[in-house]
CSV table of C-alpha atoms and ligand atoms in Angstrom, one decimal:
chain,number,residue,atom,x,y,z
A,1,MET,CA,8.8,-34.5,28.0
A,2,LEU,CA,10.7,-36.1,25.2
A,3,TYR,CA,7.6,-36.8,23.1
A,4,SER,CA,4.6,-34.6,22.5
A,5,GLU,CA,1.2,-35.6,23.6
A,6,LYS,CA,0.3,-36.1,20.0
A,7,VAL,CA,3.1,-38.5,19.4
A,8,MET,CA,2.1,-40.5,22.5
A,9,ASP,CA,-1.5,-40.5,21.4
A,10,HIS,CA,-0.8,-41.8,17.9
A,11,PHE,CA,1.7,-44.3,19.3
A,12,ARG,CA,-0.8,-45.7,21.8
A,13,HIS,CA,-3.8,-45.5,19.6
A,14,PRO,CA,-2.7,-45.7,16.0
A,15,ARG,CA,-5.3,-44.7,13.5
A,16,ASN,CA,-6.0,-46.8,10.4
A,17,ILE,CA,-3.8,-49.6,11.5
A,18,GLY,CA,-4.1,-53.0,9.9
A,19,GLU,CA,-4.1,-54.8,6.6
A,20,MET,CA,-6.5,-53.9,3.8
A,21,GLU,CA,-8.3,-56.4,1.6
A,22,ASN,CA,-8.0,-55.8,-2.1
A,23,PRO,CA,-6.1,-52.5,-1.9
A,24,ASP,CA,-5.6,-50.5,-5.1
A,25,ALA,CA,-2.0,-49.9,-4.1
A,26,ILE,CA,0.7,-51.0,-1.6
A,27,GLY,CA,3.8,-49.1,-0.7
A,28,GLU,CA,6.5,-50.7,1.4
A,29,VAL,CA,9.6,-49.0,2.5
A,30,GLY,CA,12.2,-50.0,5.0
A,31,ASN,CA,15.6,-49.2,6.4
A,32,ALA,CA,18.2,-51.8,6.3
A,33,LYS,CA,20.1,-50.5,9.2
A,34,CYS,CA,17.4,-50.4,11.9
A,35,GLY,CA,15.2,-52.9,10.2
A,36,ASP,CA,12.0,-50.8,10.5
A,37,ILE,CA,9.5,-51.5,7.8
A,38,MET,CA,6.4,-49.5,6.9
A,39,ARG,CA,3.7,-50.8,4.6
A,40,MET,CA,0.9,-48.5,3.4
A,41,TYR,CA,-2.3,-49.7,1.6
A,42,LEU,CA,-4.5,-47.4,-0.4
A,43,LYS,CA,-8.0,-47.5,-1.9
A,44,ILE,CA,-8.2,-45.1,-4.7
A,45,ASP,CA,-11.3,-43.9,-6.5
A,46,GLY,CA,-10.6,-41.8,-9.6
A,47,ASP,CA,-8.0,-39.4,-8.3
A,48,THR,CA,-9.0,-39.6,-4.7
A,49,ILE,CA,-7.5,-41.7,-1.9
A,50,THR,CA,-10.7,-43.0,-0.2
A,51,ASP,CA,-9.1,-45.3,2.4
A,52,VAL,CA,-5.7,-45.8,3.9
A,53,LYS,CA,-4.3,-48.5,6.2
A,54,PHE,CA,-0.8,-49.1,7.5
A,55,MET,CA,1.4,-51.7,9.1
A,56,THR,CA,4.6,-50.6,10.7
A,57,PHE,CA,7.2,-52.9,12.2
A,58,GLY,CA,9.4,-50.5,14.0
A,59,CYS,CA,9.9,-47.9,16.6
A,60,GLY,CA,7.3,-45.8,18.3
A,61,SER,CA,8.0,-42.7,16.3
A,62,ALA,CA,7.6,-44.7,13.1
A,63,ILE,CA,4.2,-45.9,14.3
A,64,ALA,CA,3.1,-42.4,15.3
A,65,THR,CA,4.3,-40.9,12.0
A,66,SER,CA,2.6,-43.5,9.9
A,67,SER,CA,-0.6,-43.1,11.9
A,68,ILE,CA,-0.8,-39.4,11.4
A,69,ALA,CA,0.3,-39.6,7.8
A,70,THR,CA,-2.7,-41.9,7.0
A,71,GLU,CA,-5.0,-39.2,8.5
A,72,MET,CA,-3.3,-36.5,6.5
A,73,ILE,CA,-3.8,-38.2,3.1
A,74,LYS,CA,-7.2,-39.9,3.6
A,75,GLY,CA,-9.8,-38.2,1.4
A,76,LYS,CA,-7.1,-36.3,-0.4
A,77,LYS,CA,-6.4,-36.1,-4.2
A,78,ILE,CA,-3.4,-38.2,-5.2
A,79,LYS,CA,-1.5,-35.1,-6.3
A,80,ASP,CA,-2.0,-33.5,-2.9
A,81,ALA,CA,-0.9,-36.6,-1.0
A,82,LEU,CA,2.3,-36.6,-3.1
A,83,GLN,CA,3.0,-33.2,-1.5
A,84,LEU,CA,3.2,-34.7,2.0
A,85,THR,CA,6.6,-34.1,3.4
A,86,ASN,CA,8.2,-35.6,6.5
A,87,GLN,CA,8.5,-32.1,7.9
A,88,ALA,CA,4.7,-31.7,7.6
A,89,VAL,CA,4.2,-35.0,9.4
A,90,VAL,CA,6.6,-33.9,12.2
A,91,GLU,CA,4.8,-30.6,12.5
A,92,ALA,CA,1.4,-32.3,12.7
A,93,LEU,CA,2.8,-34.4,15.6
A,94,ASP,CA,4.0,-31.2,17.4
A,95,GLY,CA,7.6,-32.3,16.8
A,96,LEU,CA,9.9,-35.2,17.3
A,97,PRO,CA,13.2,-35.4,19.2
A,98,ALA,CA,16.0,-34.7,16.8
A,99,HIS,CA,17.4,-38.2,16.9
A,100,LYS,CA,14.0,-39.5,15.8
A,101,LEU,CA,13.3,-37.1,12.9
A,102,HIS,CA,14.5,-39.7,10.4
A,103,CYS,CA,11.6,-42.0,11.4
A,104,SER,CA,9.2,-39.6,9.8
A,105,VAL,CA,11.0,-40.1,6.4
A,106,LEU,CA,9.5,-43.6,6.3
A,107,ALA,CA,6.0,-42.2,6.3
A,108,GLU,CA,6.6,-39.8,3.4
A,109,GLU,CA,8.4,-42.6,1.5
A,110,ALA,CA,5.6,-45.1,2.1
A,111,VAL,CA,2.9,-42.8,0.8
A,112,LYS,CA,5.0,-42.1,-2.3
A,113,ALA,CA,5.8,-45.8,-2.8
A,114,ALA,CA,2.1,-46.7,-2.6
A,115,ILE,CA,1.2,-44.0,-5.2
A,116,LYS,CA,4.0,-45.2,-7.5
A,117,ASP,CA,2.5,-48.7,-7.2
A,118,TYR,CA,-0.9,-47.4,-8.2
A,119,TYR,CA,0.7,-45.6,-11.2
A,120,ASP,CA,2.6,-48.8,-12.2
A,121,ARG,CA,-0.4,-51.1,-11.8
A,122,ASN,CA,-2.5,-48.8,-14.0
A,123,GLY,CA,0.1,-47.9,-16.6
A,124,ILE,CA,-0.1,-44.2,-15.6
A,125,ASP,CA,2.9,-42.0,-16.4
A,126,TYR,CA,4.4,-40.1,-13.5
A,127,ASP,CA,7.2,-37.7,-12.6
A,128,LYS,CA,10.1,-40.0,-12.1
A,129,SER,CA,12.0,-37.2,-10.2
A,130,LEU,CA,9.6,-37.8,-7.3
A,131,TYR,CA,11.3,-41.2,-6.9
A,132,ALA,CA,14.9,-40.2,-7.2
A,133,PRO,CA,17.2,-41.9,-4.6
A,134,GLY,CA,15.9,-40.6,-1.3
A,135,THR,CA,17.6,-38.5,1.2
A,136,CYS,CA,16.7,-40.8,4.1
A,137,VAL,CA,19.3,-40.8,6.8
A,138,CYS,CA,17.4,-43.2,8.9
A,139,CYS,CA,19.6,-44.7,11.6
A,140,HIS,CA,22.9,-43.6,10.1
A,141,THR,CA,23.8,-42.3,13.5
A,142,ALA,CA,21.5,-44.4,15.7
A,143,ASP,CA,23.1,-47.5,17.0
A,144,LYS,CA,20.2,-48.7,19.1
A,145,LYS,CA,16.4,-48.7,19.1
A,146,ASP,CA,15.4,-47.6,22.5
A,147,ASP,CA,11.8,-46.5,21.8
B,19,FES,FE1,14.4,-46.4,12.2
B,19,FES,FE2,12.5,-45.2,13.9
B,19,FES,S1,12.4,-45.6,11.7
B,19,FES,S2,14.5,-46.1,14.4
């Protein structure tokens, strides 16, 4: 099968989906080529992410990766959530087809963007190198969205 059971499960039953009222931070990232957009909302208490929600307008893999990413950072310290990589997201989903790997980059970037928003809102200094121009290759080779 092209997609793992976990990918299909998170695609069909996304966790933590929806908007959040009064979030402490919002991260929105997108890819101009495929048009997929991911928005992540965080509630933060002290240095802990107490709640996460997401909205993804995009392909099935983007939905599955956002869904599992919310589970992976909920309840975590901010500094631990910042360590989330797209590779970890893909592993947690038991893999993605090679041509969909780029979709997982959006999840990592959305988490980082939301935490940056939290830092910016609260005037907290942070490591700017975390937000260097990304290595996202989303859709550079994909010419159609078939899933
Ligand atoms: Fe661009 Fe999946 S995120 S096609």
